[in-house]
């Protein structure tokens, strides 16, 4: 009498494949809020300059020039969220994966042993929103990668972990 069924072997293989899948981490919502605020500020100024001011001084038909920036604002609002949702990263045993892109998906694999420098940066707008970016530098300039909009504590934790793993992996080179 058999104790296992053929389905058990398939289930074990599927469980093993699930374990090999990376655990993805998305970006915090603060990055989306910051980018949307910048969109509103810049397109709001453009709307004023392109339509409302000429409308006041040259007549009502000129107010129509404010419509394209307002349409761009609505489109940009939606596209910023799609872009924000597309960004994610995963720490694996030997490398870091960074995935991004809506129309053109781009996945960058950065082996820990190839990392030369990991830095955390935060400009004035990012600091205002409590955000920081992690930038990874490798020997090949084409594989430099950035993870934007992280919580500063997470950015520092990631920097320390990646630096530690990079030093451990490059010791054998």
PDB file of C-alpha atoms in Angstrom:
ATOM      1  CA  UNK A   1       0.000   0.000   0.000  1.00  0.00           C
ATOM      2  CA  UNK A   2       1.398   3.405  -1.014  1.00  0.00           C
ATOM      3  CA  UNK A   3       1.509   6.148   1.591  1.00  0.00           C
ATOM      4  CA  UNK A   4       2.039   9.034  -0.806  1.00  0.00           C
ATOM      5  CA  UNK A   5       0.254   9.998  -3.978  1.00  0.00           C
ATOM      6  CA  UNK A   6       1.739  11.381  -7.200  1.00  0.00           C
ATOM      7  CA  UNK A   7       0.211  14.716  -6.238  1.00  0.00           C
ATOM      8  CA  UNK A   8       2.421  14.860  -3.126  1.00  0.00           C
ATOM      9  CA  UNK A   9       5.560  15.015  -5.276  1.00  0.00           C
ATOM     10  CA  UNK A  10       4.100  17.884  -7.290  1.00  0.00           C
ATOM     11  CA  UNK A  11       3.134  19.710  -4.100  1.00  0.00           C
ATOM     12  CA  UNK A  12       6.650  19.338  -2.692  1.00  0.00           C
ATOM     13  CA  UNK A  13       8.135  20.723  -5.925  1.00  0.00           C
ATOM     14  CA  UNK A  14       5.726  23.655  -5.878  1.00  0.00           C
ATOM     15  CA  UNK A  15       6.548  24.397  -2.222  1.00  0.00           C
ATOM     16  CA  UNK A  16      10.257  24.373  -3.053  1.00  0.00           C
ATOM     17  CA  UNK A  17       9.683  26.741  -5.996  1.00  0.00           C
ATOM     18  CA  UNK A  18       7.728  29.114  -3.735  1.00  0.00           C
ATOM     19  CA  UNK A  19      10.650  29.169  -1.286  1.00  0.00           C
ATOM     20  CA  UNK A  20      12.998  30.236  -4.104  1.00  0.00           C
ATOM     21  CA  UNK A  21      10.767  33.168  -5.050  1.00  0.00           C
ATOM     22  CA  UNK A  22      12.087  36.510  -3.769  1.00  0.00           C
ATOM     23  CA  UNK A  23      10.198  38.343  -1.026  1.00  0.00           C
ATOM     24  CA  UNK A  24       9.445  41.731  -2.564  1.00  0.00           C
ATOM     25  CA  UNK A  25       9.261  44.949  -0.552  1.00  0.00           C
ATOM     26  CA  UNK A  26       7.399  47.945  -1.989  1.00  0.00           C
ATOM     27  CA  UNK A  27       8.173  51.589  -1.419  1.00  0.00           C
ATOM     28  CA  UNK A  28       6.451  53.553   1.371  1.00  0.00           C
ATOM     29  CA  UNK A  29       3.497  55.816   0.479  1.00  0.00           C
ATOM     30  CA  UNK A  30       5.456  58.925   1.497  1.00  0.00           C
ATOM     31  CA  UNK A  31       7.246  58.834  -1.861  1.00  0.00           C
ATOM     32  CA  UNK A  32       3.923  58.933  -3.718  1.00  0.00           C
ATOM     33  CA  UNK A  33       2.718  61.850  -1.562  1.00  0.00           C
ATOM     34  CA  UNK A  34       5.946  63.769  -2.207  1.00  0.00           C
ATOM     35  CA  UNK A  35       5.820  63.231  -5.969  1.00  0.00           C
ATOM     36  CA  UNK A  36       2.144  64.178  -6.147  1.00  0.00           C
ATOM     37  CA  UNK A  37       2.786  67.371  -4.206  1.00  0.00           C
ATOM     38  CA  UNK A  38       5.600  68.307  -6.597  1.00  0.00           C
ATOM     39  CA  UNK A  39       3.287  67.570  -9.541  1.00  0.00           C
ATOM     40  CA  UNK A  40       0.555  69.815  -8.120  1.00  0.00           C
ATOM     41  CA  UNK A  41       3.002  72.634  -7.353  1.00  0.00           C
ATOM     42  CA  UNK A  42       4.693  72.661 -10.770  1.00  0.00           C
ATOM     43  CA  UNK A  43       1.586  72.117 -12.869  1.00  0.00           C
ATOM     44  CA  UNK A  44      -0.353  74.553 -10.690  1.00  0.00           C
ATOM     45  CA  UNK A  45       2.210  77.232 -11.486  1.00  0.00           C
ATOM     46  CA  UNK A  46       2.093  76.287 -15.162  1.00  0.00           C
ATOM     47  CA  UNK A  47      -1.712  76.484 -15.120  1.00  0.00           C
ATOM     48  CA  UNK A  48      -1.539  79.984 -13.647  1.00  0.00           C
ATOM     49  CA  UNK A  49       1.112  81.127 -16.095  1.00  0.00           C
ATOM     50  CA  UNK A  50      -0.428  79.530 -19.201  1.00  0.00           C
ATOM     51  CA  UNK A  51      -4.104  80.213 -18.742  1.00  0.00           C
ATOM     52  CA  UNK A  52      -5.365  82.161 -15.817  1.00  0.00           C
ATOM     53  CA  UNK A  53      -3.038  85.151 -16.017  1.00  0.00           C
ATOM     54  CA  UNK A  54      -3.527  85.617 -19.795  1.00  0.00           C
ATOM     55  CA  UNK A  55      -7.264  85.151 -19.198  1.00  0.00           C
ATOM     56  CA  UNK A  56      -7.287  87.995 -16.705  1.00  0.00           C
ATOM     57  CA  UNK A  57      -5.332  90.376 -18.898  1.00  0.00           C
ATOM     58  CA  UNK A  58      -6.334  89.364 -22.443  1.00  0.00           C
ATOM     59  CA  UNK A  59      -9.890  88.087 -22.050  1.00  0.00           C
ATOM     60  CA  UNK A  60     -11.900  84.970 -21.280  1.00  0.00           C
ATOM     61  CA  UNK A  61     -10.944  82.881 -24.366  1.00  0.00           C
ATOM     62  CA  UNK A  62      -7.354  82.738 -23.135  1.00  0.00           C
ATOM     63  CA  UNK A  63      -8.454  80.842 -20.012  1.00  0.00           C
ATOM     64  CA  UNK A  64      -8.722  77.755 -22.250  1.00  0.00           C
ATOM     65  CA  UNK A  65      -4.912  77.609 -22.192  1.00  0.00           C
ATOM     66  CA  UNK A  66      -5.206  76.412 -18.589  1.00  0.00           C
ATOM     67  CA  UNK A  67      -6.933  73.183 -19.681  1.00  0.00           C
ATOM     68  CA  UNK A  68      -3.880  71.278 -21.039  1.00  0.00           C
ATOM     69  CA  UNK A  69      -1.878  71.669 -17.799  1.00  0.00           C
ATOM     70  CA  UNK A  70      -4.955  70.603 -15.794  1.00  0.00           C
ATOM     71  CA  UNK A  71      -5.395  67.531 -18.014  1.00  0.00           C
ATOM     72  CA  UNK A  72      -1.703  66.770 -17.606  1.00  0.00           C
ATOM     73  CA  UNK A  73      -2.149  67.066 -13.846  1.00  0.00           C
ATOM     74  CA  UNK A  74      -4.974  64.501 -13.848  1.00  0.00           C
ATOM     75  CA  UNK A  75      -3.015  62.115 -16.081  1.00  0.00           C
ATOM     76  CA  UNK A  76       0.169  62.570 -14.027  1.00  0.00           C
ATOM     77  CA  UNK A  77      -1.703  61.915 -10.770  1.00  0.00           C
ATOM     78  CA  UNK A  78      -2.714  58.458 -11.998  1.00  0.00           C
ATOM     79  CA  UNK A  79       0.630  57.667 -13.650  1.00  0.00           C
ATOM     80  CA  UNK A  80       2.605  58.559 -10.524  1.00  0.00           C
ATOM     81  CA  UNK A  81       0.687  55.941  -8.557  1.00  0.00           C
ATOM     82  CA  UNK A  82       1.257  53.309 -11.253  1.00  0.00           C
ATOM     83  CA  UNK A  83       4.976  54.117 -11.259  1.00  0.00           C
ATOM     84  CA  UNK A  84       5.155  54.076  -7.451  1.00  0.00           C
ATOM     85  CA  UNK A  85       3.458  50.667  -7.327  1.00  0.00           C
ATOM     86  CA  UNK A  86       5.920  49.273  -9.876  1.00  0.00           C
ATOM     87  CA  UNK A  87       8.976  49.917  -7.668  1.00  0.00           C
ATOM     88  CA  UNK A  88      10.030  47.069  -5.384  1.00  0.00           C
ATOM     89  CA  UNK A  89      13.154  45.366  -4.131  1.00  0.00           C
ATOM     90  CA  UNK A  90      14.083  41.976  -2.709  1.00  0.00           C
ATOM     91  CA  UNK A  91      17.081  40.839  -0.697  1.00  0.00           C
ATOM     92  CA  UNK A  92      18.178  37.333  -1.667  1.00  0.00           C
ATOM     93  CA  UNK A  93      21.046  35.179  -0.432  1.00  0.00           C
ATOM     94  CA  UNK A  94      23.587  36.348  -3.033  1.00  0.00           C
ATOM     95  CA  UNK A  95      22.140  39.493  -4.583  1.00  0.00           C
ATOM     96  CA  UNK A  96      19.677  42.355  -4.410  1.00  0.00           C
ATOM     97  CA  UNK A  97      16.847  42.607  -6.945  1.00  0.00           C
ATOM     98  CA  UNK A  98      15.319  45.956  -7.902  1.00  0.00           C
ATOM     99  CA  UNK A  99      12.244  45.961 -10.133  1.00  0.00           C
ATOM    100  CA  UNK A 100      10.539  48.999 -11.633  1.00  0.00           C
ATOM    101  CA  UNK A 101       8.625  50.228 -14.644  1.00  0.00           C
ATOM    102  CA  UNK A 102       5.068  50.292 -15.904  1.00  0.00           C
ATOM    103  CA  UNK A 103       5.323  50.004 -19.675  1.00  0.00           C
ATOM    104  CA  UNK A 104       8.921  48.794 -19.799  1.00  0.00           C
ATOM    105  CA  UNK A 105       9.656  46.535 -16.836  1.00  0.00           C
ATOM    106  CA  UNK A 106      13.243  46.715 -15.694  1.00  0.00           C
ATOM    107  CA  UNK A 107      14.750  44.328 -13.191  1.00  0.00           C
ATOM    108  CA  UNK A 108      18.259  44.960 -11.904  1.00  0.00           C
ATOM    109  CA  UNK A 109      20.251  42.262 -10.149  1.00  0.00           C
ATOM    110  CA  UNK A 110      23.138  43.542  -8.039  1.00  0.00           C
ATOM    111  CA  UNK A 111      25.399  40.776  -6.644  1.00  0.00           C
ATOM    112  CA  UNK A 112      26.557  41.610  -3.127  1.00  0.00           C
ATOM    113  CA  UNK A 113      30.181  40.803  -3.996  1.00  0.00           C
ATOM    114  CA  UNK A 114      30.196  43.413  -6.800  1.00  0.00           C
ATOM    115  CA  UNK A 115      29.070  46.327  -4.642  1.00  0.00           C
ATOM    116  CA  UNK A 116      31.759  48.924  -4.098  1.00  0.00           C
ATOM    117  CA  UNK A 117      29.780  51.654  -2.364  1.00  0.00           C
ATOM    118  CA  UNK A 118      26.340  51.874  -0.775  1.00  0.00           C
ATOM    119  CA  UNK A 119      25.203  55.356   0.164  1.00  0.00           C
ATOM    120  CA  UNK A 120      22.082  56.896   1.674  1.00  0.00           C
ATOM    121  CA  UNK A 121      21.075  60.306   0.356  1.00  0.00           C
ATOM    122  CA  UNK A 122      18.237  62.628   1.265  1.00  0.00           C
ATOM    123  CA  UNK A 123      17.619  66.030  -0.317  1.00  0.00           C
ATOM    124  CA  UNK A 124      15.666  68.822   1.367  1.00  0.00           C
ATOM    125  CA  UNK A 125      12.285  67.777  -0.081  1.00  0.00           C
ATOM    126  CA  UNK A 126      12.910  64.119   0.791  1.00  0.00           C
ATOM    127  CA  UNK A 127      13.903  65.088   4.348  1.00  0.00           C
ATOM    128  CA  UNK A 128      10.701  67.122   4.701  1.00  0.00           C
ATOM    129  CA  UNK A 129       8.694  64.004   3.860  1.00  0.00           C
ATOM    130  CA  UNK A 130      10.902  61.736   6.001  1.00  0.00           C
ATOM    131  CA  UNK A 131      12.394  59.865   3.047  1.00  0.00           C
ATOM    132  CA  UNK A 132      15.844  58.737   1.922  1.00  0.00           C
ATOM    133  CA  UNK A 133      17.292  56.950  -1.111  1.00  0.00           C
ATOM    134  CA  UNK A 134      19.807  54.110  -1.203  1.00  0.00           C
ATOM    135  CA  UNK A 135      22.257  54.194  -4.091  1.00  0.00           C
ATOM    136  CA  UNK A 136      24.393  51.187  -4.971  1.00  0.00           C
ATOM    137  CA  UNK A 137      27.621  51.610  -6.921  1.00  0.00           C
ATOM    138  CA  UNK A 138      29.331  48.684  -8.620  1.00  0.00           C
ATOM    139  CA  UNK A 139      32.430  48.304 -10.763  1.00  0.00           C
ATOM    140  CA  UNK A 140      30.267  48.461 -13.890  1.00  0.00           C
ATOM    141  CA  UNK A 141      28.645  51.883 -14.129  1.00  0.00           C
ATOM    142  CA  UNK A 142      25.698  50.397 -16.051  1.00  0.00           C
ATOM    143  CA  UNK A 143      24.628  48.351 -13.020  1.00  0.00           C
ATOM    144  CA  UNK A 144      24.509  51.198 -10.519  1.00  0.00           C
ATOM    145  CA  UNK A 145      21.076  51.116  -8.916  1.00  0.00           C
ATOM    146  CA  UNK A 146      18.932  53.315  -6.698  1.00  0.00           C
ATOM    147  CA  UNK A 147      16.013  52.577  -4.392  1.00  0.00           C
ATOM    148  CA  UNK A 148      14.166  55.874  -3.841  1.00  0.00           C
ATOM    149  CA  UNK A 149      11.776  57.004  -1.140  1.00  0.00           C
ATOM    150  CA  UNK A 150      12.620  54.700   1.754  1.00  0.00           C
ATOM    151  CA  UNK A 151      12.077  55.418   5.412  1.00  0.00           C
ATOM    152  CA  UNK A 152      15.476  56.721   6.696  1.00  0.00           C
ATOM    153  CA  UNK A 153      15.742  53.900   9.267  1.00  0.00           C
ATOM    154  CA  UNK A 154      15.067  51.286   6.568  1.00  0.00           C
ATOM    155  CA  UNK A 155      17.573  52.995   4.242  1.00  0.00           C
ATOM    156  CA  UNK A 156      20.274  52.864   6.919  1.00  0.00           C
ATOM    157  CA  UNK A 157      19.436  49.249   7.781  1.00  0.00           C
ATOM    158  CA  UNK A 158      19.608  48.311   4.117  1.00  0.00           C
ATOM    159  CA  UNK A 159      22.893  50.180   3.662  1.00  0.00           C
ATOM    160  CA  UNK A 160      24.456  48.438   6.667  1.00  0.00           C
ATOM    161  CA  UNK A 161      23.200  45.005   5.595  1.00  0.00           C
ATOM    162  CA  UNK A 162      24.316  45.427   1.981  1.00  0.00           C
ATOM    163  CA  UNK A 163      27.713  46.713   3.066  1.00  0.00           C
ATOM    164  CA  UNK A 164      28.153  43.776   5.428  1.00  0.00           C
ATOM    165  CA  UNK A 165      27.102  41.256   2.773  1.00  0.00           C
ATOM    166  CA  UNK A 166      29.263  42.993   0.151  1.00  0.00           C
ATOM    167  CA  UNK A 167      32.343  42.783   2.358  1.00  0.00           C
ATOM    168  CA  UNK A 168      31.690  39.114   3.143  1.00  0.00           C
ATOM    169  CA  UNK A 169      31.163  38.197  -0.540  1.00  0.00           C
ATOM    170  CA  UNK A 170      34.105  40.190  -1.897  1.00  0.00           C
ATOM    171  CA  UNK A 171      36.601  38.749   0.607  1.00  0.00           C
ATOM    172  CA  UNK A 172      37.141  35.761  -1.669  1.00  0.00           C
ATOM    173  CA  UNK A 173      37.863  37.856  -4.793  1.00  0.00           C
TER     174      UNK A 173
END
